[in-house]
Amino acid sequence: MFGYVRPLIPELKVRELERFRAMYCGMCHELRRSYGPEARLILNYDFVFLAMLLSDGTAPNEYELRRCPVSPVKKRCVCKTCGSLTKSAGYSVILTYRKLCDTEKDGGFFERLGAAAAKAGLHGAYKKAASQWPEFDAGVTRGLGRLDALEKSGEASIDRPADTFAGLLSSACDDRVRRELMYHLGRVIYVADAWDDLEEDLKTGSYNPIVRRFGVTEAPASDEVREAVGRTLRLSASAMMADFELLPKTYWEPILRNIIFEGIPDMIEKILIGEWNTAEKPLKERYDERPV
Amino acid sequence: MNDPYSVLGVSPDASDADIKKAYRELARKYHPDNYAGNPLADLAEEKMKAINEAYDEVTKMRSSGQSYTQSRGASQDYRQDSSTGYAAVRAAISRGDLDTAESMLRGVSSPGAEWHYLMGLIAYKRGWFDEASRYFTTATSIDPYNEEYRRACDAVVRTDYPYRTSTYGTPVRSEPDFCDICTRLMCINLMCRCI
């Protein structure tokens, strides 16, 4: 579910990559500062994207040099705390905690055990975040509850469960344009995750909207199903691009543009052919065999 | 009104060709066709208006007496003539009142091509592209000669990204051939002077 929203690093300028890393580190420090060291474990790219999207204005962020436990030798350049980082960190705690609640209810035995343990670790952090952003917490609980009900009823549609998840994500924003953008991002994440989990869900018999919608019986799915899923993913990705053009330019615009116009399409194409998160390929296969 | 040069994203001493190029790129980006069925279409229309006005002002300032008329592409989607009584549904969709439009359609007993097309339109505006494509496909299969349904179908069966202009396409496998090897040897020669 997490980790699909990334920049296409080869297409980033070096300074943009450095700024992105600083934001990523900034999120880690923000999680530790506000929610304790265990909260750092929930760090992911998706909420770094949200932090950049929520930020307003063209003024450059402020940076500072800090030490990192993961790479302790050299100090790293880290984004100083700011409104959008705080908000995004809080939202990520709430969403992760609520998702763990979900897994704790229905999942395999070891999954439930793991979820219960992780939930216990995050409990204090969650209480703090939920008290600061109660409407988001309420929205997430409602949305995940609706999603759960749809899944239990075996809903044979991609759009309806995707809509529930997408609506929950879009509630993280206040203005029309960002809400639309996050809605379609939610759709992309939900459908991509469903496609990625196809094989595993078929084995365990868990609910999968693609399986129900197209009557898939074996993985990998047929070319027709892949085409149909690809079309719906690309349409949502294109909607994200159209919506992004309506946002005023902010300091993070180039990186957001890379993620939306390059990162997401690259992820979609790779996921469809089953090459997402596979082992790193040699240079030739990574760059040279793609049409320029 | 804002500075027209900054709206177009060019400096005040840019050449006429540059201004025209900037205008064309912006017009292509914010053209209503790109926002057909998008709930944010009104914002895009405002942007398009601002761009057109800025371009008109710049051309007026630069050449005396010359008037420039540019076709203002207005969204044609919901102006199609409907003689079958679905006019109220179309009006609701245009307003953005999708729930009302859907409940009006649910009451229909024998759904024809136009019913499927309008259900598809509602789904598309909600962002439910999978359902939209099912409805549009059904509409065109019932009434294959209707331009409106065909255009809607084309919009959802496209397999590309309308906005993307990057260098990264679908991963492609190819075997190295002798041209590659020769080229690489020449490059090594140039750069390393070791051959």
CSV table of C-alpha atoms in Angstrom, one decimal:
chain,number,residue,atom,x,y,z
A,1,MET,CA,0.0,0.0,0.0
A,2,PHE,CA,2.9,2.4,0.7
A,3,GLY,CA,5.9,3.2,-1.4
A,4,TYR,CA,4.3,3.6,-4.8
A,5,VAL,CA,4.6,7.4,-4.9
A,6,ARG,CA,8.2,8.1,-5.8
A,7,PRO,CA,10.2,10.4,-8.0
A,8,LEU,CA,11.9,9.0,-11.1
A,9,ILE,CA,15.3,9.8,-9.8
A,10,PRO,CA,17.2,9.7,-13.1
A,11,GLU,CA,15.1,12.6,-14.3
A,12,LEU,CA,15.6,14.7,-11.2
A,13,LYS,CA,18.2,17.5,-11.1
A,14,VAL,CA,20.9,16.8,-8.5
A,15,ARG,CA,19.8,19.8,-6.5
A,16,GLU,CA,16.2,18.6,-6.6
A,17,LEU,CA,17.3,15.1,-5.4
A,18,GLU,CA,19.2,16.7,-2.5
A,19,ARG,CA,16.1,18.8,-1.6
A,20,PHE,CA,14.0,15.7,-1.8
A,21,ARG,CA,16.3,13.8,0.5
A,22,ALA,CA,16.4,16.7,2.9
A,23,MET,CA,12.6,16.6,3.0
A,24,TYR,CA,12.6,12.8,3.6
A,25,CYS,CA,15.1,13.3,6.5
A,26,GLY,CA,13.0,16.2,7.7
A,27,MET,CA,10.0,13.9,8.0
A,28,CYS,CA,12.0,11.3,9.9
A,29,HIS,CA,13.2,14.0,12.4
A,30,GLU,CA,9.7,15.4,12.6
A,31,LEU,CA,8.3,11.9,13.5
A,32,ARG,CA,10.9,11.5,16.2
A,33,ARG,CA,10.4,15.0,17.5
A,34,SER,CA,6.7,14.8,17.8
A,35,TYR,CA,5.9,11.1,18.2
A,36,GLY,CA,9.0,9.4,19.6
A,37,PRO,CA,11.7,7.3,18.1
A,38,GLU,CA,9.5,4.3,17.3
A,39,ALA,CA,7.4,6.5,15.0
A,40,ARG,CA,10.3,6.8,12.7
A,41,LEU,CA,9.7,3.3,11.5
A,42,ILE,CA,6.6,4.4,9.6
A,43,LEU,CA,8.5,6.8,7.4
A,44,ASN,CA,7.6,6.4,3.8
A,45,TYR,CA,7.8,8.2,0.4
A,46,ASP,CA,4.0,8.8,0.2
A,47,PHE,CA,3.8,11.1,3.1
A,48,VAL,CA,6.9,13.0,2.0
A,49,PHE,CA,4.9,13.6,-1.2
A,50,LEU,CA,2.0,14.9,0.9
A,51,ALA,CA,4.2,17.2,2.9
A,52,MET,CA,5.5,18.7,-0.4
A,53,LEU,CA,2.0,19.0,-1.9
A,54,LEU,CA,0.6,20.7,1.2
A,55,SER,CA,3.2,23.3,1.3
A,56,ASP,CA,2.4,26.8,0.1
A,57,GLY,CA,4.5,29.6,-1.3
A,58,THR,CA,7.7,29.9,-3.2
A,59,ALA,CA,10.0,30.7,-0.3
A,60,PRO,CA,12.8,28.1,0.0
A,61,ASN,CA,12.6,25.8,2.9
A,62,GLU,CA,15.0,26.2,5.7
A,63,TYR,CA,17.6,23.5,6.2
A,64,GLU,CA,19.9,22.5,9.0
A,65,LEU,CA,22.6,19.9,9.4
A,66,ARG,CA,21.8,17.0,11.7
A,67,ARG,CA,23.2,13.7,12.6
A,68,CYS,CA,21.4,10.5,11.6
A,69,PRO,CA,21.5,7.2,13.4
A,70,VAL,CA,21.4,5.3,10.1
A,71,SER,CA,24.4,7.0,8.7
A,72,PRO,CA,26.2,8.5,11.7
A,73,VAL,CA,29.5,9.5,10.2
A,74,LYS,CA,28.6,12.7,8.2
A,75,LYS,CA,26.0,15.2,9.2
A,76,ARG,CA,23.0,15.3,6.8
A,77,CYS,CA,21.1,18.3,5.4
A,78,VAL,CA,17.6,18.1,6.8
A,79,CYS,CA,14.5,20.2,6.3
A,80,LYS,CA,13.6,22.3,9.3
A,81,THR,CA,10.2,21.6,10.7
A,82,CYS,CA,7.4,23.5,9.0
A,83,GLY,CA,3.6,23.4,9.0
A,84,SER,CA,3.2,20.9,6.1
A,85,LEU,CA,5.8,18.5,7.6
A,86,THR,CA,4.0,18.5,11.0
A,87,LYS,CA,0.6,17.9,9.4
A,88,SER,CA,1.8,15.2,7.1
A,89,ALA,CA,3.7,13.4,9.9
A,90,GLY,CA,0.5,13.5,12.0
A,91,TYR,CA,-1.6,12.2,9.2
A,92,SER,CA,0.8,9.4,8.5
A,93,VAL,CA,0.7,8.3,12.1
A,94,ILE,CA,-3.1,8.3,12.1
A,95,LEU,CA,-3.4,6.4,8.8
A,96,THR,CA,-0.8,3.8,9.7
A,97,TYR,CA,-2.4,3.2,13.1
A,98,ARG,CA,-5.9,2.8,11.6
A,99,LYS,CA,-4.6,0.5,8.9
A,100,LEU,CA,-3.0,-1.6,11.7
A,101,CYS,CA,-6.3,-1.7,13.5
A,102,ASP,CA,-7.8,-3.1,10.3
A,103,THR,CA,-5.1,-5.8,9.8
A,104,GLU,CA,-5.5,-6.7,13.5
A,105,LYS,CA,-9.1,-7.5,12.8
A,106,ASP,CA,-8.7,-9.6,9.7
A,107,GLY,CA,-5.5,-11.1,8.5
A,108,GLY,CA,-3.5,-14.2,8.9
A,109,PHE,CA,-2.5,-15.3,12.4
A,110,PHE,CA,1.1,-13.9,12.2
A,111,GLU,CA,-0.2,-10.7,10.5
A,112,ARG,CA,-2.6,-10.1,13.3
A,113,LEU,CA,0.1,-10.7,15.9
A,114,GLY,CA,2.5,-8.3,14.1
A,115,ALA,CA,-0.2,-5.7,13.7
A,116,ALA,CA,-1.1,-5.9,17.4
A,117,ALA,CA,2.5,-5.4,18.4
A,118,ALA,CA,3.1,-2.5,16.0
A,119,LYS,CA,-0.2,-0.9,17.2
A,120,ALA,CA,0.9,-1.1,20.8
A,121,GLY,CA,4.1,0.7,19.9
A,122,LEU,CA,2.3,3.5,18.0
A,123,HIS,CA,-0.5,3.9,20.5
A,124,GLY,CA,0.9,7.0,22.3
A,125,ALA,CA,1.8,8.6,19.0
A,126,TYR,CA,-1.6,7.9,17.7
A,127,LYS,CA,-3.4,9.4,20.7
A,128,LYS,CA,-1.4,12.6,20.3
A,129,ALA,CA,-1.9,12.9,16.5
A,130,ALA,CA,-5.6,12.1,16.7
A,131,SER,CA,-6.2,14.8,19.3
A,132,GLN,CA,-4.5,17.3,17.0
A,133,TRP,CA,-6.4,16.3,13.9
A,134,PRO,CA,-9.7,14.7,15.0
A,135,GLU,CA,-11.6,15.3,11.7
A,136,PHE,CA,-8.9,13.5,9.7
A,137,ASP,CA,-8.9,10.6,12.2
A,138,ALA,CA,-12.7,10.4,12.1
A,139,GLY,CA,-12.7,10.5,8.3
A,140,VAL,CA,-10.1,7.7,8.1
A,141,THR,CA,-12.0,5.5,10.5
A,142,ARG,CA,-15.2,6.0,8.6
A,143,GLY,CA,-13.5,5.4,5.2
A,144,LEU,CA,-11.6,2.3,6.3
A,145,GLY,CA,-14.8,1.0,7.9
A,146,ARG,CA,-16.7,1.5,4.6
A,147,LEU,CA,-13.9,-0.1,2.7
A,148,ASP,CA,-14.0,-3.1,5.0
A,149,ALA,CA,-17.8,-3.5,4.5
A,150,LEU,CA,-17.4,-3.3,0.7
A,151,GLU,CA,-14.6,-5.9,0.8
A,152,LYS,CA,-16.6,-8.3,3.1
A,153,SER,CA,-19.6,-8.0,0.7
A,154,GLY,CA,-17.3,-9.1,-2.1
A,155,GLU,CA,-17.9,-5.9,-4.2
A,156,ALA,CA,-17.2,-6.8,-7.8
A,157,SER,CA,-16.1,-3.4,-8.8
A,158,ILE,CA,-12.8,-1.6,-8.9
A,159,ASP,CA,-14.2,1.9,-8.8
A,160,ARG,CA,-16.3,1.7,-5.7
A,161,PRO,CA,-13.7,0.4,-3.2
A,162,ALA,CA,-11.1,2.6,-4.9
A,163,ASP,CA,-13.4,5.6,-4.4
A,164,THR,CA,-13.6,4.9,-0.6
A,165,PHE,CA,-9.9,4.8,-0.2
A,166,ALA,CA,-9.4,7.8,-2.6
A,167,GLY,CA,-12.0,9.8,-0.7
A,168,LEU,CA,-10.2,9.2,2.6
A,169,LEU,CA,-6.8,10.3,1.2
A,170,SER,CA,-8.3,13.4,-0.4
A,171,SER,CA,-9.7,14.5,2.9
A,172,ALA,CA,-6.1,15.3,3.9
A,173,CYS,CA,-6.3,18.5,1.8
A,174,ASP,CA,-8.5,21.6,2.1
A,175,ASP,CA,-8.7,23.0,-1.4
A,176,ARG,CA,-10.5,21.7,-4.5
A,177,VAL,CA,-7.4,21.2,-6.7
A,178,ARG,CA,-5.4,19.3,-4.1
A,179,ARG,CA,-8.4,17.2,-3.1
A,180,GLU,CA,-9.0,16.2,-6.7
A,181,LEU,CA,-5.3,15.4,-7.1
A,182,MET,CA,-5.2,13.3,-4.0
A,183,TYR,CA,-8.4,11.5,-5.0
A,184,HIS,CA,-6.9,10.3,-8.2
A,185,LEU,CA,-3.6,9.5,-6.4
A,186,GLY,CA,-5.7,7.3,-4.0
A,187,ARG,CA,-7.3,5.5,-6.9
A,188,VAL,CA,-3.8,4.9,-8.5
A,189,ILE,CA,-2.4,3.6,-5.2
A,190,TYR,CA,-5.5,1.3,-4.5
A,191,VAL,CA,-5.6,-0.2,-8.0
A,192,ALA,CA,-1.8,-0.6,-8.2
A,193,ASP,CA,-1.8,-2.3,-4.8
A,194,ALA,CA,-4.6,-4.6,-5.9
A,195,TRP,CA,-2.7,-5.6,-9.1
A,196,ASP,CA,0.5,-6.1,-7.1
A,197,ASP,CA,-1.2,-8.4,-4.6
A,198,LEU,CA,-3.1,-10.4,-7.2
A,199,GLU,CA,-1.0,-13.6,-6.9
A,200,GLU,CA,-0.9,-13.5,-3.2
A,201,ASP,CA,-4.7,-12.8,-2.8
A,202,LEU,CA,-5.6,-15.6,-5.2
A,203,LYS,CA,-3.5,-18.0,-3.0
A,204,THR,CA,-4.9,-16.9,0.3
A,205,GLY,CA,-8.4,-16.2,-1.0
A,206,SER,CA,-8.4,-12.7,0.3
A,207,TYR,CA,-10.6,-10.0,-1.3
A,208,ASN,CA,-9.1,-8.4,-4.4
A,209,PRO,CA,-11.2,-6.0,-6.4
A,210,ILE,CA,-9.5,-6.9,-9.7
A,211,VAL,CA,-10.2,-10.6,-9.1
A,212,ARG,CA,-13.9,-9.9,-8.4
A,213,ARG,CA,-14.4,-7.5,-11.3
A,214,PHE,CA,-12.7,-9.6,-14.0
A,215,GLY,CA,-13.2,-13.1,-12.6
A,216,VAL,CA,-9.4,-13.7,-12.6
A,217,THR,CA,-8.5,-17.3,-11.7
A,218,GLU,CA,-4.8,-17.3,-12.1
A,219,ALA,CA,-1.8,-15.0,-11.9
A,220,PRO,CA,-0.4,-13.4,-13.9
A,221,ALA,CA,-3.7,-12.2,-15.3
A,222,SER,CA,-4.6,-12.2,-19.0
A,223,ASP,CA,-3.5,-9.5,-21.3
A,224,GLU,CA,-7.1,-8.2,-21.6
A,225,VAL,CA,-7.3,-7.7,-17.8
A,226,ARG,CA,-3.9,-6.1,-17.8
A,227,GLU,CA,-5.0,-3.7,-20.5
A,228,ALA,CA,-8.2,-2.8,-18.7
A,229,VAL,CA,-6.4,-2.2,-15.4
A,230,GLY,CA,-3.7,-0.2,-17.2
A,231,ARG,CA,-6.2,2.0,-18.9
A,232,THR,CA,-7.9,2.9,-15.6
A,233,LEU,CA,-4.6,3.6,-14.0
A,234,ARG,CA,-3.3,5.8,-16.8
A,235,LEU,CA,-6.6,7.8,-16.9
A,236,SER,CA,-6.2,8.5,-13.2
A,237,ALA,CA,-2.6,9.4,-13.6
A,238,SER,CA,-3.5,11.8,-16.5
A,239,ALA,CA,-6.2,13.3,-14.3
A,240,MET,CA,-3.5,14.0,-11.7
A,241,MET,CA,-1.4,15.7,-14.3
A,242,ALA,CA,-4.2,17.9,-15.4
A,243,ASP,CA,-5.1,18.8,-11.8
A,244,PHE,CA,-1.5,19.5,-10.9
A,245,GLU,CA,-1.3,22.2,-13.7
A,246,LEU,CA,-4.0,24.1,-11.9
A,247,LEU,CA,-1.9,24.5,-8.7
A,248,PRO,CA,0.1,27.6,-8.2
A,249,LYS,CA,3.9,27.1,-8.5
A,250,THR,CA,5.5,26.4,-5.1
A,251,TYR,CA,9.0,25.8,-4.0
A,252,TRP,CA,8.5,22.0,-4.4
A,253,GLU,CA,6.9,22.2,-7.8
A,254,PRO,CA,9.8,20.6,-9.8
A,255,ILE,CA,9.9,17.6,-7.6
A,256,LEU,CA,6.2,17.2,-7.4
A,257,ARG,CA,6.1,17.5,-11.2
A,258,ASN,CA,8.7,14.7,-11.5
A,259,ILE,CA,6.7,12.5,-9.2
A,260,ILE,CA,3.4,13.1,-11.0
A,261,PHE,CA,4.6,13.2,-14.6
A,262,GLU,CA,7.4,10.7,-14.4
A,263,GLY,CA,7.4,8.8,-11.2
A,264,ILE,CA,3.8,7.6,-11.1
A,265,PRO,CA,3.7,6.6,-14.8
A,266,ASP,CA,7.0,4.7,-14.5
A,267,MET,CA,5.6,2.9,-11.4
A,268,ILE,CA,2.4,2.0,-13.3
A,269,GLU,CA,4.2,0.6,-16.3
A,270,LYS,CA,6.6,-1.4,-14.1
A,271,ILE,CA,3.8,-2.7,-11.9
A,272,LEU,CA,1.8,-3.9,-14.9
A,273,ILE,CA,4.6,-6.0,-16.2
A,274,GLY,CA,5.6,-7.2,-12.7
A,275,GLU,CA,8.9,-5.4,-12.6
A,276,TRP,CA,8.2,-3.1,-9.6
A,277,ASN,CA,10.7,-3.3,-6.8
A,278,THR,CA,12.7,-6.0,-8.4
A,279,ALA,CA,16.5,-6.2,-8.1
A,280,GLU,CA,18.5,-3.4,-9.4
A,281,LYS,CA,19.4,-3.9,-13.1
A,282,PRO,CA,22.7,-3.0,-14.7
A,283,LEU,CA,23.0,0.4,-16.4
A,284,LYS,CA,22.4,-0.8,-19.9
A,285,GLU,CA,19.0,-2.4,-19.1
A,286,ARG,CA,18.0,0.5,-16.9
A,287,TYR,CA,18.5,3.3,-19.4
A,288,ASP,CA,19.8,2.2,-22.7
A,289,GLU,CA,17.0,-0.1,-23.8
A,290,ARG,CA,14.2,2.5,-23.4
A,291,PRO,CA,13.1,4.5,-26.4
A,292,VAL,CA,14.4,8.0,-26.1
B,1,MET,CA,-5.2,42.8,-14.2
B,2,ASN,CA,-1.9,40.9,-13.7
B,3,ASP,CA,1.1,41.6,-15.8
B,4,PRO,CA,0.4,39.8,-19.1
B,5,TYR,CA,4.0,38.8,-19.6
B,6,SER,CA,4.1,37.0,-16.3
B,7,VAL,CA,0.8,35.2,-17.0
B,8,LEU,CA,2.4,33.9,-20.3
B,9,GLY,CA,5.6,33.1,-18.4
B,10,VAL,CA,7.9,35.2,-20.6
B,11,SER,CA,10.1,38.2,-20.0
B,12,PRO,CA,8.9,41.6,-21.4
B,13,ASP,CA,11.7,41.7,-23.9
B,14,ALA,CA,11.0,38.2,-25.4
B,15,SER,CA,10.8,38.0,-29.1
B,16,ASP,CA,7.4,37.7,-30.9
B,17,ALA,CA,8.2,34.1,-31.8
B,18,ASP,CA,8.9,33.2,-28.2
B,19,ILE,CA,5.7,34.8,-27.1
B,20,LYS,CA,3.7,32.9,-29.7
B,21,LYS,CA,5.4,29.7,-28.6
B,22,ALA,CA,4.7,30.3,-25.0
B,23,TYR,CA,1.1,31.0,-25.8
B,24,ARG,CA,0.7,27.9,-27.9
B,25,GLU,CA,2.2,25.7,-25.1
B,26,LEU,CA,0.0,27.1,-22.5
B,27,ALA,CA,-3.1,26.9,-24.7
B,28,ARG,CA,-2.3,23.3,-25.4
B,29,LYS,CA,-2.0,22.6,-21.7
B,30,TYR,CA,-5.1,24.3,-20.5
B,31,HIS,CA,-7.3,23.6,-23.5
B,32,PRO,CA,-10.9,22.6,-22.4
B,33,ASP,CA,-10.6,19.3,-24.2
B,34,ASN,CA,-7.9,18.3,-21.7
B,35,TYR,CA,-10.4,19.0,-18.9
B,36,ALA,CA,-13.5,17.4,-20.4
B,37,GLY,CA,-15.3,15.6,-17.6
B,38,ASN,CA,-12.8,16.9,-15.0
B,39,PRO,CA,-14.6,18.5,-12.0
B,40,LEU,CA,-12.0,21.2,-12.0
B,41,ALA,CA,-12.8,22.2,-15.6
B,42,ASP,CA,-14.1,25.6,-14.5
B,43,LEU,CA,-10.6,26.5,-13.0
B,44,ALA,CA,-9.0,25.4,-16.2
B,45,GLU,CA,-11.4,27.6,-18.1
B,46,GLU,CA,-10.5,30.6,-15.9
B,47,LYS,CA,-6.8,30.0,-16.6
B,48,MET,CA,-7.5,29.7,-20.3
B,49,LYS,CA,-9.4,33.0,-20.3
B,50,ALA,CA,-6.5,34.7,-18.4
B,51,ILE,CA,-4.0,33.3,-20.9
B,52,ASN,CA,-6.1,34.4,-23.9
B,53,GLU,CA,-6.5,37.9,-22.4
B,54,ALA,CA,-2.8,38.2,-21.7
B,55,TYR,CA,-1.8,37.1,-25.2
B,56,ASP,CA,-4.3,39.6,-26.7
B,57,GLU,CA,-2.9,42.4,-24.6
B,58,VAL,CA,0.7,41.6,-25.4
B,59,THR,CA,0.0,41.5,-29.2
B,60,LYS,CA,-2.0,44.7,-28.9
B,61,MET,CA,0.8,46.4,-27.0
B,62,ARG,CA,3.4,45.3,-29.6
B,63,SER,CA,1.7,46.0,-32.8
B,64,SER,CA,-0.6,49.0,-33.2
B,65,GLY,CA,-3.9,48.5,-34.8
B,66,GLN,CA,-3.6,44.8,-35.4
B,67,SER,CA,-6.3,42.8,-33.8
B,68,TYR,CA,-5.8,39.1,-33.1
B,69,THR,CA,-8.7,36.7,-32.9
B,70,GLN,CA,-8.1,33.3,-31.5
B,71,SER,CA,-10.7,30.6,-31.6
B,72,ARG,CA,-11.8,30.3,-28.0
B,73,GLY,CA,-12.3,26.6,-27.7
B,74,ALA,CA,-15.3,26.1,-25.5
B,75,SER,CA,-16.2,22.7,-24.2
B,76,GLN,CA,-18.8,21.2,-26.5
B,77,ASP,CA,-19.5,18.2,-24.4
B,78,TYR,CA,-22.7,19.1,-22.8
B,79,ARG,CA,-24.2,21.2,-25.5
B,80,GLN,CA,-25.2,18.3,-27.7
B,81,ASP,CA,-28.8,18.4,-28.6
B,82,SER,CA,-30.9,15.9,-26.8
B,83,SER,CA,-34.3,15.3,-28.1
B,84,THR,CA,-35.1,12.3,-25.9
B,85,GLY,CA,-36.0,14.1,-22.7
B,86,TYR,CA,-32.6,13.6,-21.0
B,87,ALA,CA,-32.1,17.4,-21.1
B,88,ALA,CA,-32.7,17.7,-17.4
B,89,VAL,CA,-30.1,15.0,-16.7
B,90,ARG,CA,-27.6,16.7,-18.9
B,91,ALA,CA,-28.3,20.0,-17.1
B,92,ALA,CA,-27.7,18.4,-13.8
B,93,ILE,CA,-24.4,16.9,-15.0
B,94,SER,CA,-23.3,20.2,-16.3
B,95,ARG,CA,-24.0,21.8,-12.9
B,96,GLY,CA,-22.0,19.1,-11.2
B,97,ASP,CA,-25.0,17.7,-9.5
B,98,LEU,CA,-24.1,14.1,-10.2
B,99,ASP,CA,-26.2,12.5,-7.5
B,100,THR,CA,-29.4,14.1,-8.8
B,101,ALA,CA,-28.5,13.2,-12.3
B,102,GLU,CA,-27.9,9.6,-11.3
B,103,SER,CA,-31.1,9.2,-9.4
B,104,MET,CA,-33.0,10.6,-12.4
B,105,LEU,CA,-31.4,8.0,-14.6
B,106,ARG,CA,-32.1,5.1,-12.2
B,107,GLY,CA,-35.8,5.6,-12.6
B,108,VAL,CA,-35.6,4.8,-16.3
B,109,SER,CA,-37.2,1.4,-17.3
B,110,SER,CA,-35.6,0.6,-20.6
B,111,PRO,CA,-32.1,2.0,-20.8
B,112,GLY,CA,-30.9,2.8,-24.3
B,113,ALA,CA,-27.7,4.1,-25.7
B,114,GLU,CA,-28.1,7.6,-24.4
B,115,TRP,CA,-28.8,6.3,-20.9
B,116,HIS,CA,-25.6,4.3,-20.9
B,117,TYR,CA,-23.7,7.4,-22.3
B,118,LEU,CA,-25.0,9.6,-19.5
B,119,MET,CA,-24.3,7.0,-16.8
B,120,GLY,CA,-20.8,6.9,-18.2
B,121,LEU,CA,-20.5,10.6,-18.1
B,122,ILE,CA,-21.5,10.7,-14.4
B,123,ALA,CA,-19.0,7.9,-13.6
B,124,TYR,CA,-16.3,9.8,-15.5
B,125,LYS,CA,-16.9,13.0,-13.7
B,126,ARG,CA,-16.6,11.1,-10.4
B,127,GLY,CA,-13.3,9.7,-11.5
B,128,TRP,CA,-14.7,6.1,-11.8
B,129,PHE,CA,-12.9,5.4,-15.1
B,130,ASP,CA,-13.5,1.7,-15.1
B,131,GLU,CA,-17.3,2.0,-14.9
B,132,ALA,CA,-17.2,4.9,-17.3
B,133,SER,CA,-15.5,2.8,-19.9
B,134,ARG,CA,-18.1,0.0,-19.5
B,135,TYR,CA,-21.0,2.4,-20.0
B,136,PHE,CA,-19.4,4.2,-22.9
B,137,THR,CA,-18.5,0.9,-24.6
B,138,THR,CA,-22.1,-0.3,-24.2
B,139,ALA,CA,-23.5,3.0,-25.6
B,140,THR,CA,-21.3,2.8,-28.7
B,141,SER,CA,-22.2,-0.9,-29.2
B,142,ILE,CA,-25.9,0.0,-29.2
B,143,ASP,CA,-25.5,3.1,-31.3
B,144,PRO,CA,-22.3,2.9,-33.3
B,145,TYR,CA,-22.8,6.0,-35.4
B,146,ASN,CA,-23.2,8.5,-32.7
B,147,GLU,CA,-20.3,10.9,-32.7
B,148,GLU,CA,-20.8,12.0,-29.1
B,149,TYR,CA,-20.6,8.4,-27.7
B,150,ARG,CA,-17.7,7.5,-30.0
B,151,ARG,CA,-15.7,10.5,-28.8
B,152,ALA,CA,-16.3,9.6,-25.2
B,153,CYS,CA,-15.3,6.0,-25.9
B,154,ASP,CA,-12.1,7.1,-27.5
B,155,ALA,CA,-11.3,9.2,-24.4
B,156,VAL,CA,-11.4,6.2,-22.1
B,157,VAL,CA,-9.8,3.5,-24.3
B,158,ARG,CA,-6.6,5.4,-25.0
B,159,THR,CA,-3.6,3.6,-23.7
B,160,ASP,CA,-1.2,6.6,-23.4
B,161,TYR,CA,-0.7,9.6,-21.1
B,162,PRO,CA,-2.1,12.7,-22.9
B,163,TYR,CA,0.2,15.0,-20.9
B,164,ARG,CA,3.5,13.1,-20.8
B,165,THR,CA,6.4,14.2,-22.9
B,166,SER,CA,9.2,12.5,-21.1
B,167,THR,CA,11.9,10.3,-22.5
B,168,TYR,CA,10.8,7.2,-20.5
B,169,GLY,CA,8.6,4.9,-22.4
B,170,THR,CA,7.5,1.3,-21.7
B,171,PRO,CA,10.5,-0.9,-20.9
B,172,VAL,CA,11.7,-2.5,-24.1
B,173,ARG,CA,13.9,-5.4,-24.6
B,174,SER,CA,16.3,-5.5,-27.4
B,175,GLU,CA,19.4,-7.5,-28.3
B,176,PRO,CA,22.7,-5.6,-28.8
B,177,ASP,CA,23.6,-5.6,-32.5
B,178,PHE,CA,26.9,-4.8,-34.2
B,179,CYS,CA,26.0,-1.1,-34.6
B,180,ASP,CA,25.7,-0.8,-30.8
B,181,ILE,CA,29.0,-2.5,-30.3
B,182,CYS,CA,30.8,-0.4,-32.9
B,183,THR,CA,29.3,2.8,-31.5
B,184,ARG,CA,30.4,1.9,-28.1
B,185,LEU,CA,33.9,1.0,-29.2
B,186,MET,CA,34.1,4.4,-30.9
B,187,CYS,CA,32.9,6.1,-27.8
B,188,ILE,CA,35.4,4.3,-25.7
B,189,ASN,CA,38.1,5.3,-28.2
B,190,LEU,CA,37.1,8.9,-28.0
B,191,MET,CA,36.9,9.1,-24.3
B,192,CYS,CA,39.6,6.8,-23.1
B,193,ARG,CA,42.1,6.9,-26.0
B,194,CYS,CA,42.9,3.4,-25.0
B,195,ILE,CA,42.1,1.6,-28.3
